[in-house]
Amino acid sequence: HEAVIQQFILTLFFFATNGHNWNKKEGFTTTTTTTRDAINTCCAWTGISCSTLGRIQEIRLANNGLDGSIPWQLWRMPFLKALDLSHNPNLVGTLFTTAGSTTTTSSSSSSSSLHSLEIASCGLEGSVPMDLLANVEGLTKIDLSNNNLNGTLPSEIGNLGRLREVWLDGNALSGSIPSEIGSISNLEVLSLRENLLTGTIPFQLSRLEFLETLHLGTNNELSGTIPHMALPRLTAMTISDTKLVGSIPESFCVGNSNLLIVTNCKKNEKEKGEGSFVLDRNCSCCETVSVCVEQLPIPKQGEL
């Protein structure tokens, strides 16, 4: 019965992450023997929310002292909509911990109902798990920021058409920014700062008409000029500590009366160099609201 399976998976997760040392663990140490007890007890456990049918829909155990790695069985909960394990710095390993797990995820067996995946400020390693996310068509938020993820950002991320927020900052991602991100038509937040990204900013980002936040700063090898992009809803952009050169295109001012740009500025054309910008003189809104990075700390998630 699915209720017993759910409880079994949660129990595996509990022991895999040293649950006896969690900050809060109410219910997880309870033993049940019947299906009815499994339904009633499991949904009352710390951090667990269920539907009226007793199906687990949310697991929220952020900042709870998790210590260990995530067992692959956790991704076999087909009704799970939200998973938040953020701010558990001893939660380590990759998002797959067995060799066979990547070959068995499918729309019928993986968490295909997942809407929100938040495992920020932990100790995750490996690459961005597109093999896990491939079947999660309804995913609207990914927050894997401030981990130890490496490798390239896969182009398949462009297939997640319902994404609204992508937080991958504070990792060691390399390679170029995939142009396919421009296909995520509903995207509102793209935060890739504090990585090892190279290449140029793809002009396809100009298709993101709902984009409000764009963070690309502290990618020391990101180079070239900023493409002309009309992003009418953009309110915050960081491009400091890169090798981008030139001026901020006037197209950024179209409809952006409240745009805040954090960059490395120079006072005049003669001082301009890599990572420094002289604003277009005709770009009045940008002239009034752009801020040199030396004058303003880079905003953190939730501050914009």
PDB file of C-alpha atoms in Angstrom, residues 118-225:
ATOM      1  CA  GLU A 118      15.003  23.874  -2.640  1.00  0.00           C
ATOM      2  CA  ILE A 119      18.254  22.412  -1.371  1.00  0.00           C
ATOM      3  CA  ALA A 120      20.281  25.601  -0.925  1.00  0.00           C
ATOM      4  CA  SER A 121      23.258  26.184   1.374  1.00  0.00           C
ATOM      5  CA  CYS A 122      24.114  22.526   1.825  1.00  0.00           C
ATOM      6  CA  GLY A 123      27.119  20.449   0.779  1.00  0.00           C
ATOM      7  CA  LEU A 124      25.839  18.911  -2.454  1.00  0.00           C
ATOM      8  CA  GLU A 125      28.367  17.915  -5.088  1.00  0.00           C
ATOM      9  CA  GLY A 126      28.255  16.733  -8.678  1.00  0.00           C
ATOM     10  CA  SER A 127      26.435  18.256 -11.611  1.00  0.00           C
ATOM     11  CA  VAL A 128      23.000  19.817 -11.960  1.00  0.00           C
ATOM     12  CA  PRO A 129      20.747  16.719 -11.957  1.00  0.00           C
ATOM     13  CA  MET A 130      18.922  17.062 -15.264  1.00  0.00           C
ATOM     14  CA  ASP A 131      18.352  13.292 -15.373  1.00  0.00           C
ATOM     15  CA  LEU A 132      16.288  13.733 -12.222  1.00  0.00           C
ATOM     16  CA  LEU A 133      14.481  16.853 -13.431  1.00  0.00           C
ATOM     17  CA  ALA A 134      13.763  15.676 -16.973  1.00  0.00           C
ATOM     18  CA  ASN A 135      10.331  14.306 -16.076  1.00  0.00           C
ATOM     19  CA  VAL A 136       9.289  17.139 -13.765  1.00  0.00           C
ATOM     20  CA  GLU A 137       7.427  19.224 -16.301  1.00  0.00           C
ATOM     21  CA  GLY A 138       5.576  21.283 -13.699  1.00  0.00           C
ATOM     22  CA  LEU A 139       8.676  22.481 -11.842  1.00  0.00           C
ATOM     23  CA  THR A 140       8.461  26.225 -11.123  1.00  0.00           C
ATOM     24  CA  LYS A 141      11.408  26.786  -8.761  1.00  0.00           C
ATOM     25  CA  ILE A 142      14.923  25.368  -8.481  1.00  0.00           C
ATOM     26  CA  ASP A 143      17.136  26.612  -5.677  1.00  0.00           C
ATOM     27  CA  LEU A 144      20.423  24.727  -5.452  1.00  0.00           C
ATOM     28  CA  SER A 145      22.444  27.824  -4.576  1.00  0.00           C
ATOM     29  CA  ASN A 146      25.493  27.827  -2.318  1.00  0.00           C
ATOM     30  CA  ASN A 147      26.504  24.207  -2.754  1.00  0.00           C
ATOM     31  CA  ASN A 148      29.522  22.608  -4.421  1.00  0.00           C
ATOM     32  CA  LEU A 149      27.915  21.777  -7.760  1.00  0.00           C
ATOM     33  CA  ASN A 150      30.254  21.634 -10.739  1.00  0.00           C
ATOM     34  CA  GLY A 151      30.199  20.795 -14.424  1.00  0.00           C
ATOM     35  CA  THR A 152      28.284  22.725 -17.027  1.00  0.00           C
ATOM     36  CA  LEU A 153      24.749  24.017 -16.912  1.00  0.00           C
ATOM     37  CA  PRO A 154      22.972  21.582 -19.276  1.00  0.00           C
ATOM     38  CA  SER A 155      21.061  22.922 -22.246  1.00  0.00           C
ATOM     39  CA  GLU A 156      18.145  20.656 -21.294  1.00  0.00           C
ATOM     40  CA  ILE A 157      17.171  23.186 -18.664  1.00  0.00           C
ATOM     41  CA  GLY A 158      15.420  24.995 -21.496  1.00  0.00           C
ATOM     42  CA  ASN A 159      12.875  22.169 -21.605  1.00  0.00           C
ATOM     43  CA  LEU A 160      11.537  23.091 -18.158  1.00  0.00           C
ATOM     44  CA  GLY A 161       9.086  25.556 -19.624  1.00  0.00           C
ATOM     45  CA  ARG A 162       7.182  26.335 -16.431  1.00  0.00           C
ATOM     46  CA  LEU A 163      10.178  27.474 -14.417  1.00  0.00           C
ATOM     47  CA  ARG A 164       9.820  30.861 -12.764  1.00  0.00           C
ATOM     48  CA  GLU A 165      12.892  30.903 -10.527  1.00  0.00           C
ATOM     49  CA  VAL A 166      16.373  29.459 -11.070  1.00  0.00           C
ATOM     50  CA  TRP A 167      18.843  29.966  -8.209  1.00  0.00           C
ATOM     51  CA  LEU A 168      22.191  28.296  -8.959  1.00  0.00           C
ATOM     52  CA  ASP A 169      24.505  30.958  -7.568  1.00  0.00           C
ATOM     53  CA  GLY A 170      27.399  30.175  -5.269  1.00  0.00           C
ATOM     54  CA  ASN A 171      28.552  26.954  -6.943  1.00  0.00           C
ATOM     55  CA  ALA A 172      31.414  26.026  -9.286  1.00  0.00           C
ATOM     56  CA  LEU A 173      29.481  25.724 -12.545  1.00  0.00           C
ATOM     57  CA  SER A 174      31.625  26.196 -15.635  1.00  0.00           C
ATOM     58  CA  GLY A 175      31.137  26.555 -19.355  1.00  0.00           C
ATOM     59  CA  SER A 176      28.806  28.950 -21.105  1.00  0.00           C
ATOM     60  CA  ILE A 177      25.295  30.098 -20.260  1.00  0.00           C
ATOM     61  CA  PRO A 178      22.977  27.919 -22.382  1.00  0.00           C
ATOM     62  CA  SER A 179      21.077  29.890 -24.996  1.00  0.00           C
ATOM     63  CA  GLU A 180      18.176  27.486 -24.412  1.00  0.00           C
ATOM     64  CA  ILE A 181      17.355  29.372 -21.214  1.00  0.00           C
ATOM     65  CA  GLY A 182      15.734  31.895 -23.520  1.00  0.00           C
ATOM     66  CA  SER A 183      13.000  29.317 -24.171  1.00  0.00           C
ATOM     67  CA  ILE A 184      11.782  29.394 -20.549  1.00  0.00           C
ATOM     68  CA  SER A 185       9.120  31.964 -21.325  1.00  0.00           C
ATOM     69  CA  ASN A 186       7.789  32.370 -17.766  1.00  0.00           C
ATOM     70  CA  LEU A 187      11.185  32.844 -16.088  1.00  0.00           C
ATOM     71  CA  GLU A 188      11.240  35.649 -13.510  1.00  0.00           C
ATOM     72  CA  VAL A 189      14.546  35.026 -11.689  1.00  0.00           C
ATOM     73  CA  LEU A 190      17.858  33.834 -13.133  1.00  0.00           C
ATOM     74  CA  SER A 191      20.678  33.865 -10.590  1.00  0.00           C
ATOM     75  CA  LEU A 192      23.986  32.414 -11.783  1.00  0.00           C
ATOM     76  CA  ARG A 193      26.442  34.684  -9.978  1.00  0.00           C
ATOM     77  CA  GLU A 194      29.490  33.420  -8.074  1.00  0.00           C
ATOM     78  CA  ASN A 195      30.270  30.565 -10.451  1.00  0.00           C
ATOM     79  CA  LEU A 196      33.002  29.876 -13.031  1.00  0.00           C
ATOM     80  CA  LEU A 197      30.966  30.630 -16.142  1.00  0.00           C
ATOM     81  CA  THR A 198      32.733  31.642 -19.333  1.00  0.00           C
ATOM     82  CA  GLY A 199      31.783  32.901 -22.772  1.00  0.00           C
ATOM     83  CA  THR A 200      29.275  35.644 -23.455  1.00  0.00           C
ATOM     84  CA  ILE A 201      25.732  36.511 -22.412  1.00  0.00           C
ATOM     85  CA  PRO A 202      23.441  34.823 -24.981  1.00  0.00           C
ATOM     86  CA  PHE A 203      21.182  37.257 -26.805  1.00  0.00           C
ATOM     87  CA  GLN A 204      18.359  34.711 -26.479  1.00  0.00           C
ATOM     88  CA  LEU A 205      17.822  35.993 -22.932  1.00  0.00           C
ATOM     89  CA  SER A 206      16.052  38.920 -24.587  1.00  0.00           C
ATOM     90  CA  ARG A 207      13.051  36.593 -25.036  1.00  0.00           C
ATOM     91  CA  LEU A 208      12.462  36.503 -21.278  1.00  0.00           C
ATOM     92  CA  GLU A 209       9.793  39.173 -21.142  1.00  0.00           C
ATOM     93  CA  PHE A 210       8.832  38.338 -17.531  1.00  0.00           C
ATOM     94  CA  LEU A 211      12.393  38.396 -16.182  1.00  0.00           C
ATOM     95  CA  GLU A 212      12.662  40.558 -13.056  1.00  0.00           C
ATOM     96  CA  THR A 213      16.041  39.542 -11.590  1.00  0.00           C
ATOM     97  CA  LEU A 214      19.237  38.719 -13.481  1.00  0.00           C
ATOM     98  CA  HIS A 215      22.387  37.969 -11.468  1.00  0.00           C
ATOM     99  CA  LEU A 216      25.543  37.168 -13.447  1.00  0.00           C
ATOM    100  CA  GLY A 217      28.207  38.854 -11.331  1.00  0.00           C
ATOM    101  CA  THR A 218      31.356  37.238  -9.967  1.00  0.00           C
ATOM    102  CA  ASN A 219      31.890  35.020 -12.986  1.00  0.00           C
ATOM    103  CA  ASN A 220      35.415  36.211 -13.613  1.00  0.00           C
ATOM    104  CA  GLU A 221      35.711  34.814 -17.150  1.00  0.00           C
ATOM    105  CA  LEU A 222      32.309  35.957 -18.442  1.00  0.00           C
ATOM    106  CA  SER A 223      33.266  38.268 -21.282  1.00  0.00           C
ATOM    107  CA  GLY A 224      32.124  40.252 -24.285  1.00  0.00           C
ATOM    108  CA  THR A 225      29.531  42.997 -24.314  1.00  0.00           C
TER     109      THR A 225
END
